[in-house]
Short mmCIF file of C-alpha atoms in Angstrom, two decimals:
data_model
loop_
_atom_site.label_atom_id
_atom_site.label_comp_id
_atom_site.label_asym_id
_atom_site.label_seq_id
_atom_site.Cartn_x
_atom_site.Cartn_y
_atom_site.Cartn_z
CA PRO T 1 54.57 31.74 6.67
CA SER T 2 52.16 29.00 7.68
CA PRO T 3 49.21 28.20 5.39
CA LEU T 4 45.85 29.49 6.49
CA LYS T 5 43.81 26.96 8.43
CA LYS T 6 40.41 26.19 7.01
CA PRO T 7 37.50 26.04 9.43
CA ALA T 8 36.25 22.56 10.29
CA PRO T 9 33.64 21.38 7.79
CA SER T 10 30.15 21.44 9.19
CA ALA T 11 26.94 20.11 7.60
CA GLU T 12 24.88 22.77 9.33
CA VAL T 13 25.34 25.59 11.75
CA THR T 14 24.26 24.61 15.24
CA ASP T 15 23.42 26.90 18.08
CA GLY T 16 25.59 26.67 21.19
CA ASP T 17 26.54 23.27 22.55
CA GLU T 18 24.31 21.20 20.29
CA LYS T 19 26.11 18.23 18.78
CA ALA T 20 25.95 17.52 15.06
CA LEU T 21 23.76 14.45 14.52
CA PRO T 22 25.08 11.56 12.43
CA SER T 23 23.21 10.70 9.23
CA PRO T 24 21.12 7.51 9.04
CA LYS T 25 23.82 6.07 6.78
CA GLU T 26 26.47 6.73 9.45
CA ILE T 27 24.24 5.22 12.17
CA LYS T 28 23.85 1.96 10.20
CA LYS T 29 27.66 1.66 9.88
CA MET T 30 28.26 2.05 13.62
CA LYS T 31 29.09 -0.87 15.90
CA PRO T 32 26.98 -1.54 19.01
CA PRO T 33 29.46 0.15 21.44
CA GLN T 34 29.38 3.31 19.29
CA LEU T 35 25.58 3.20 19.11
CA ARG T 36 25.35 2.82 22.90
CA LYS T 37 27.76 5.72 23.44
CA PHE T 38 25.65 7.94 21.17
CA LEU T 39 22.42 6.87 22.90
CA LYS T 40 23.91 7.29 26.39
CA SER T 41 25.19 10.78 25.56
CA ASN T 42 21.62 11.72 24.58
CA ASP T 43 19.97 10.10 27.64
CA VAL T 44 18.30 7.34 25.58
CA ASP T 45 17.93 3.66 26.63
CA THR T 46 21.01 1.62 25.62
CA GLN T 47 19.57 -1.90 26.02
CA GLY T 48 18.97 -4.32 23.14
CA ASN T 49 20.63 -5.79 20.09
CA LYS T 50 22.25 -3.88 17.23
CA LYS T 51 19.03 -3.68 15.20
CA GLU T 52 17.14 -2.20 18.18
CA LEU T 53 19.98 0.27 18.89
CA ILE T 54 20.02 1.45 15.30
CA GLN T 55 16.25 1.95 15.30
CA ARG T 56 16.41 3.88 18.59
CA CYS T 57 19.17 6.13 17.18
CA LEU T 58 17.17 6.77 14.00
CA ASP T 59 14.03 7.51 16.04
CA PHE T 60 15.98 9.91 18.26
CA ILE T 61 17.47 11.78 15.26
CA GLN T 62 14.06 12.00 13.57
CA ALA T 63 12.45 13.32 16.77
CA THR T 64 15.26 15.83 17.23
CA LYS T 65 14.91 17.14 13.67
CA ALA T 66 11.12 17.34 14.05
CA ALA T 67 11.51 19.32 17.30
CA LYS T 68 13.70 21.90 15.51
CA THR T 69 11.06 22.79 12.92
#
């Protein structure tokens, strides 16, 4: 018999198609192409250097969390 598969680990339960947001620590480790991909998938401006992209990602995540509460 095959071993039981564990469900994928999830930091929090999301409703529907909402994507799990990366932590600020994960954002700071990302390279610019990854940051741009994240921003583009969330309809946020992708122009600027790495420092600007990180700040935009962090602002987006903070705004998203604030909107949930």
